[in-house]
Amino acid sequence: QSALIQPRSVSGSPGQSVTISCIGTSSDVGGYNYVSWYQQHPGKAPKFMIYDVNKRPSGVPDRFSGSKSGNTASLIISGLQAEDEADYYCFSYAGSYTYVFGTGTTVTVL
Amino acid sequence: QVTLKESGPALVKPTQTLTLTCTFSGFSLTTVGTRLSWIRQPPGKALEWLARIDWDDDKFYSTSLKTRLTMSKDTSKNQVVLTMTNMDPVDTATYYCARMHSSGWSLEFWGQGILVIVSS
């Protein structure tokens, strides 16, 4: 199972929006609406941010949203804030009760 | 309040078997629909999903590692155990356990992780 492809890094100024792509195949991202996203600050465990493509868990700011088109999922961070600077990973069901993560994206707030 | 905590050795030698325990609270693995996964992250690298165990004792493993992995549960102790055989330096990583979301397809609550170094 190959990792989902994410850009190595994205950046934006406070208040701007950034989009992180997550490219998979029809066997994972494209085949199921089971993409989730995680935020990870240095030295910390990942935090659950988005599930089932576009659902937000309780407590996650509505600045974070998700979408999917074909084999590509996206995480959009609107109104970028300093505390959003972190690594972000997508995660998808890949069939046959297996899962796959993305390669990870570092978000930098300029 | 859901909490999970990984425990085990910080250092193992190559070819040895790693045994990690995930001790949790705030939920029961006997509840229908409850699922736990293990994930690892080599230093400076991406996350990798390893395995999943369900309330009904179904178990599922990463295709690339399934010959080396075994999961088990002890519901009386609220623990899940992961064993990985034939450890190699490339298996050096932080290992996390996580409870999956009720929908079954995402990782809702995570432990703090445990760094395991494989070195002679």
JSON list of N, CA and C in Angstrom, two decimals, chain A residues 13-52:
[
{"chain": "A", "resi": 13, "resn": "SER", "atom": "N", "xyz": [0.27, 33.68, 5.30]},
{"chain": "A", "resi": 13, "resn": "SER", "atom": "CA", "xyz": [0.30, 34.72, 6.33]},
{"chain": "A", "resi": 13, "resn": "SER", "atom": "C", "xyz": [-0.91, 34.60, 7.23]},
{"chain": "A", "resi": 14, "resn": "PRO", "atom": "N", "xyz": [-0.82, 35.13, 8.42]},
{"chain": "A", "resi": 14, "resn": "PRO", "atom": "CA", "xyz": [-2.00, 35.10, 9.30]},
{"chain": "A", "resi": 14, "resn": "PRO", "atom": "C", "xyz": [-3.22, 35.69, 8.61]},
{"chain": "A", "resi": 15, "resn": "GLY", "atom": "N", "xyz": [-4.33, 35.00, 8.76]},
{"chain": "A", "resi": 15, "resn": "GLY", "atom": "CA", "xyz": [-5.58, 35.44, 8.15]},
{"chain": "A", "resi": 15, "resn": "GLY", "atom": "C", "xyz": [-5.83, 34.88, 6.77]},
{"chain": "A", "resi": 16, "resn": "GLN", "atom": "N", "xyz": [-4.78, 34.40, 6.12]},
{"chain": "A", "resi": 16, "resn": "GLN", "atom": "CA", "xyz": [-4.95, 33.82, 4.80]},
{"chain": "A", "resi": 16, "resn": "GLN", "atom": "C", "xyz": [-5.49, 32.40, 4.88]},
{"chain": "A", "resi": 17, "resn": "SER", "atom": "N", "xyz": [-5.81, 31.84, 3.73]},
{"chain": "A", "resi": 17, "resn": "SER", "atom": "CA", "xyz": [-6.24, 30.44, 3.64]},
{"chain": "A", "resi": 17, "resn": "SER", "atom": "C", "xyz": [-5.15, 29.62, 2.96]},
{"chain": "A", "resi": 18, "resn": "VAL", "atom": "N", "xyz": [-5.01, 28.38, 3.41]},
{"chain": "A", "resi": 18, "resn": "VAL", "atom": "CA", "xyz": [-4.11, 27.43, 2.76]},
{"chain": "A", "resi": 18, "resn": "VAL", "atom": "C", "xyz": [-4.87, 26.14, 2.51]},
{"chain": "A", "resi": 19, "resn": "THR", "atom": "N", "xyz": [-4.47, 25.44, 1.47]},
{"chain": "A", "resi": 19, "resn": "THR", "atom": "CA", "xyz": [-5.08, 24.16, 1.12]},
{"chain": "A", "resi": 19, "resn": "THR", "atom": "C", "xyz": [-4.00, 23.10, 1.02]},
{"chain": "A", "resi": 20, "resn": "ILE", "atom": "N", "xyz": [-4.24, 21.98, 1.67]},
{"chain": "A", "resi": 20, "resn": "ILE", "atom": "CA", "xyz": [-3.32, 20.85, 1.62]},
{"chain": "A", "resi": 20, "resn": "ILE", "atom": "C", "xyz": [-4.00, 19.74, 0.84]},
{"chain": "A", "resi": 21, "resn": "SER", "atom": "N", "xyz": [-3.34, 19.28, -0.21]},
{"chain": "A", "resi": 21, "resn": "SER", "atom": "CA", "xyz": [-3.90, 18.21, -1.02]},
{"chain": "A", "resi": 21, "resn": "SER", "atom": "C", "xyz": [-3.39, 16.86, -0.54]},
{"chain": "A", "resi": 22, "resn": "CYS", "atom": "N", "xyz": [-4.15, 15.84, -0.86]},
{"chain": "A", "resi": 22, "resn": "CYS", "atom": "CA", "xyz": [-3.84, 14.46, -0.47]},
{"chain": "A", "resi": 22, "resn": "CYS", "atom": "C", "xyz": [-4.26, 13.59, -1.65]},
{"chain": "A", "resi": 23, "resn": "ILE", "atom": "N", "xyz": [-3.29, 13.14, -2.40]},
{"chain": "A", "resi": 23, "resn": "ILE", "atom": "CA", "xyz": [-3.58, 12.43, -3.64]},
{"chain": "A", "resi": 23, "resn": "ILE", "atom": "C", "xyz": [-3.43, 10.93, -3.44]},
{"chain": "A", "resi": 24, "resn": "GLY", "atom": "N", "xyz": [-4.50, 10.22, -3.74]},
{"chain": "A", "resi": 24, "resn": "GLY", "atom": "CA", "xyz": [-4.49, 8.78, -3.63]},
{"chain": "A", "resi": 24, "resn": "GLY", "atom": "C", "xyz": [-4.89, 8.12, -4.93]},
{"chain": "A", "resi": 25, "resn": "THR", "atom": "N", "xyz": [-5.57, 7.01, -4.80]},
{"chain": "A", "resi": 25, "resn": "THR", "atom": "CA", "xyz": [-6.02, 6.26, -5.98]},
{"chain": "A", "resi": 25, "resn": "THR", "atom": "C", "xyz": [-7.49, 5.89, -5.80]},
{"chain": "A", "resi": 26, "resn": "SER", "atom": "N", "xyz": [-8.03, 5.22, -6.78]},
{"chain": "A", "resi": 26, "resn": "SER", "atom": "CA", "xyz": [-9.41, 4.76, -6.70]},
{"chain": "A", "resi": 26, "resn": "SER", "atom": "C", "xyz": [-9.57, 3.64, -5.68]},
{"chain": "A", "resi": 27, "resn": "SER", "atom": "N", "xyz": [-8.44, 3.10, -5.20]},
{"chain": "A", "resi": 27, "resn": "SER", "atom": "CA", "xyz": [-8.49, 2.03, -4.21]},
{"chain": "A", "resi": 27, "resn": "SER", "atom": "C", "xyz": [-8.52, 2.57, -2.78]},
{"chain": "A", "resi": 28, "resn": "ASP", "atom": "N", "xyz": [-8.25, 3.84, -2.62]},
{"chain": "A", "resi": 28, "resn": "ASP", "atom": "CA", "xyz": [-8.29, 4.42, -1.29]},
{"chain": "A", "resi": 28, "resn": "ASP", "atom": "C", "xyz": [-9.13, 5.70, -1.28]},
{"chain": "A", "resi": 29, "resn": "VAL", "atom": "N", "xyz": [-8.49, 6.84, -1.47]},
{"chain": "A", "resi": 29, "resn": "VAL", "atom": "CA", "xyz": [-9.21, 8.11, -1.38]},
{"chain": "A", "resi": 29, "resn": "VAL", "atom": "C", "xyz": [-10.42, 8.15, -2.30]},
{"chain": "A", "resi": 30, "resn": "GLY", "atom": "N", "xyz": [-10.22, 7.73, -3.53]},
{"chain": "A", "resi": 30, "resn": "GLY", "atom": "CA", "xyz": [-11.30, 7.82, -4.51]},
{"chain": "A", "resi": 30, "resn": "GLY", "atom": "C", "xyz": [-12.39, 6.80, -4.32]},
{"chain": "A", "resi": 31, "resn": "GLY", "atom": "N", "xyz": [-12.10, 5.73, -3.61]},
{"chain": "A", "resi": 31, "resn": "GLY", "atom": "CA", "xyz": [-13.06, 4.65, -3.49]},
{"chain": "A", "resi": 31, "resn": "GLY", "atom": "C", "xyz": [-13.99, 4.72, -2.30]},
{"chain": "A", "resi": 32, "resn": "TYR", "atom": "N", "xyz": [-13.65, 5.58, -1.35]},
{"chain": "A", "resi": 32, "resn": "TYR", "atom": "CA", "xyz": [-14.43, 5.64, -0.10]},
{"chain": "A", "resi": 32, "resn": "TYR", "atom": "C", "xyz": [-14.48, 7.08, 0.42]},
{"chain": "A", "resi": 33, "resn": "ASN", "atom": "N", "xyz": [-15.53, 7.40, 1.10]},
{"chain": "A", "resi": 33, "resn": "ASN", "atom": "CA", "xyz": [-15.61, 8.72, 1.74]},
{"chain": "A", "resi": 33, "resn": "ASN", "atom": "C", "xyz": [-15.13, 8.62, 3.18]},
{"chain": "A", "resi": 34, "resn": "TYR", "atom": "N", "xyz": [-13.93, 8.07, 3.32]},
{"chain": "A", "resi": 34, "resn": "TYR", "atom": "CA", "xyz": [-13.37, 7.79, 4.65]},
{"chain": "A", "resi": 34, "resn": "TYR", "atom": "C", "xyz": [-12.00, 8.42, 4.80]},
{"chain": "A", "resi": 35, "resn": "VAL", "atom": "N", "xyz": [-11.88, 9.66, 4.43]},
{"chain": "A", "resi": 35, "resn": "VAL", "atom": "CA", "xyz": [-10.64, 10.40, 4.59]},
{"chain": "A", "resi": 35, "resn": "VAL", "atom": "C", "xyz": [-10.72, 11.21, 5.87]},
{"chain": "A", "resi": 36, "resn": "SER", "atom": "N", "xyz": [-9.65, 11.18, 6.65]},
{"chain": "A", "resi": 36, "resn": "SER", "atom": "CA", "xyz": [-9.57, 11.99, 7.85]},
{"chain": "A", "resi": 36, "resn": "SER", "atom": "C", "xyz": [-8.24, 12.74, 7.85]},
{"chain": "A", "resi": 37, "resn": "TRP", "atom": "N", "xyz": [-8.18, 13.76, 8.70]},
{"chain": "A", "resi": 37, "resn": "TRP", "atom": "CA", "xyz": [-7.00, 14.62, 8.77]},
{"chain": "A", "resi": 37, "resn": "TRP", "atom": "C", "xyz": [-6.56, 14.80, 10.22]},
{"chain": "A", "resi": 38, "resn": "TYR", "atom": "N", "xyz": [-5.25, 14.91, 10.41]},
{"chain": "A", "resi": 38, "resn": "TYR", "atom": "CA", "xyz": [-4.66, 15.02, 11.74]},
{"chain": "A", "resi": 38, "resn": "TYR", "atom": "C", "xyz": [-3.64, 16.14, 11.76]},
{"chain": "A", "resi": 39, "resn": "GLN", "atom": "N", "xyz": [-3.62, 16.85, 12.87]},
{"chain": "A", "resi": 39, "resn": "GLN", "atom": "CA", "xyz": [-2.65, 17.92, 13.10]},
{"chain": "A", "resi": 39, "resn": "GLN", "atom": "C", "xyz": [-1.65, 17.41, 14.13]},
{"chain": "A", "resi": 40, "resn": "GLN", "atom": "N", "xyz": [-0.37, 17.64, 13.88]},
{"chain": "A", "resi": 40, "resn": "GLN", "atom": "CA", "xyz": [0.65, 17.19, 14.82]},
{"chain": "A", "resi": 40, "resn": "GLN", "atom": "C", "xyz": [1.67, 18.30, 15.08]},
{"chain": "A", "resi": 41, "resn": "HIS", "atom": "N", "xyz": [1.71, 18.76, 16.31]},
{"chain": "A", "resi": 41, "resn": "HIS", "atom": "CA", "xyz": [2.73, 19.71, 16.71]},
{"chain": "A", "resi": 41, "resn": "HIS", "atom": "C", "xyz": [3.99, 18.93, 17.11]},
{"chain": "A", "resi": 42, "resn": "PRO", "atom": "N", "xyz": [5.16, 19.57, 17.02]},
{"chain": "A", "resi": 42, "resn": "PRO", "atom": "CA", "xyz": [6.41, 18.86, 17.32]},
{"chain": "A", "resi": 42, "resn": "PRO", "atom": "C", "xyz": [6.40, 18.20, 18.69]},
{"chain": "A", "resi": 43, "resn": "GLY", "atom": "N", "xyz": [6.77, 16.93, 18.70]},
{"chain": "A", "resi": 43, "resn": "GLY", "atom": "CA", "xyz": [6.86, 16.18, 19.95]},
{"chain": "A", "resi": 43, "resn": "GLY", "atom": "C", "xyz": [5.54, 15.77, 20.55]},
{"chain": "A", "resi": 44, "resn": "LYS", "atom": "N", "xyz": [4.45, 16.01, 19.81]},
{"chain": "A", "resi": 44, "resn": "LYS", "atom": "CA", "xyz": [3.12, 15.68, 20.33]},
{"chain": "A", "resi": 44, "resn": "LYS", "atom": "C", "xyz": [2.46, 14.59, 19.51]},
{"chain": "A", "resi": 45, "resn": "ALA", "atom": "N", "xyz": [1.43, 14.00, 20.10]},
{"chain": "A", "resi": 45, "resn": "ALA", "atom": "CA", "xyz": [0.63, 13.03, 19.36]},
{"chain": "A", "resi": 45, "resn": "ALA", "atom": "C", "xyz": [-0.26, 13.77, 18.37]},
{"chain": "A", "resi": 46, "resn": "PRO", "atom": "N", "xyz": [-0.62, 13.10, 17.28]},
{"chain": "A", "resi": 46, "resn": "PRO", "atom": "CA", "xyz": [-1.55, 13.70, 16.32]},
{"chain": "A", "resi": 46, "resn": "PRO", "atom": "C", "xyz": [-2.89, 14.01, 16.97]},
{"chain": "A", "resi": 47, "resn": "LYS", "atom": "N", "xyz": [-3.56, 15.01, 16.41]},
{"chain": "A", "resi": 47, "resn": "LYS", "atom": "CA", "xyz": [-4.89, 15.41, 16.88]},
{"chain": "A", "resi": 47, "resn": "LYS", "atom": "C", "xyz": [-5.90, 15.25, 15.74]},
{"chain": "A", "resi": 48, "resn": "PHE", "atom": "N", "xyz": [-7.01, 14.70, 16.06]},
{"chain": "A", "resi": 48, "resn": "PHE", "atom": "CA", "xyz": [-8.13, 14.41, 15.15]},
{"chain": "A", "resi": 48, "resn": "PHE", "atom": "C", "xyz": [-8.80, 15.71, 14.72]},
{"chain": "A", "resi": 49, "resn": "MET", "atom": "N", "xyz": [-8.78, 16.01, 13.41]},
{"chain": "A", "resi": 49, "resn": "MET", "atom": "CA", "xyz": [-9.26, 17.31, 12.94]},
{"chain": "A", "resi": 49, "resn": "MET", "atom": "C", "xyz": [-10.48, 17.22, 12.00]},
{"chain": "A", "resi": 50, "resn": "ILE", "atom": "N", "xyz": [-10.50, 16.24, 11.13]},
{"chain": "A", "resi": 50, "resn": "ILE", "atom": "CA", "xyz": [-11.57, 16.06, 10.16]},
{"chain": "A", "resi": 50, "resn": "ILE", "atom": "C", "xyz": [-11.78, 14.57, 9.96]},
{"chain": "A", "resi": 51, "resn": "TYR", "atom": "N", "xyz": [-13.02, 14.14, 9.81]},
{"chain": "A", "resi": 51, "resn": "TYR", "atom": "CA", "xyz": [-13.28, 12.73, 9.49]},
{"chain": "A", "resi": 51, "resn": "TYR", "atom": "C", "xyz": [-14.35, 12.61, 8.43]},
{"chain": "A", "resi": 52, "resn": "ASP", "atom": "N", "xyz": [-14.39, 11.42, 7.82]},
{"chain": "A", "resi": 52, "resn": "ASP", "atom": "CA", "xyz": [-15.37, 11.18, 6.75]},
{"chain": "A", "resi": 52, "resn": "ASP", "atom": "C", "xyz": [-15.41, 12.33, 5.74]}
]
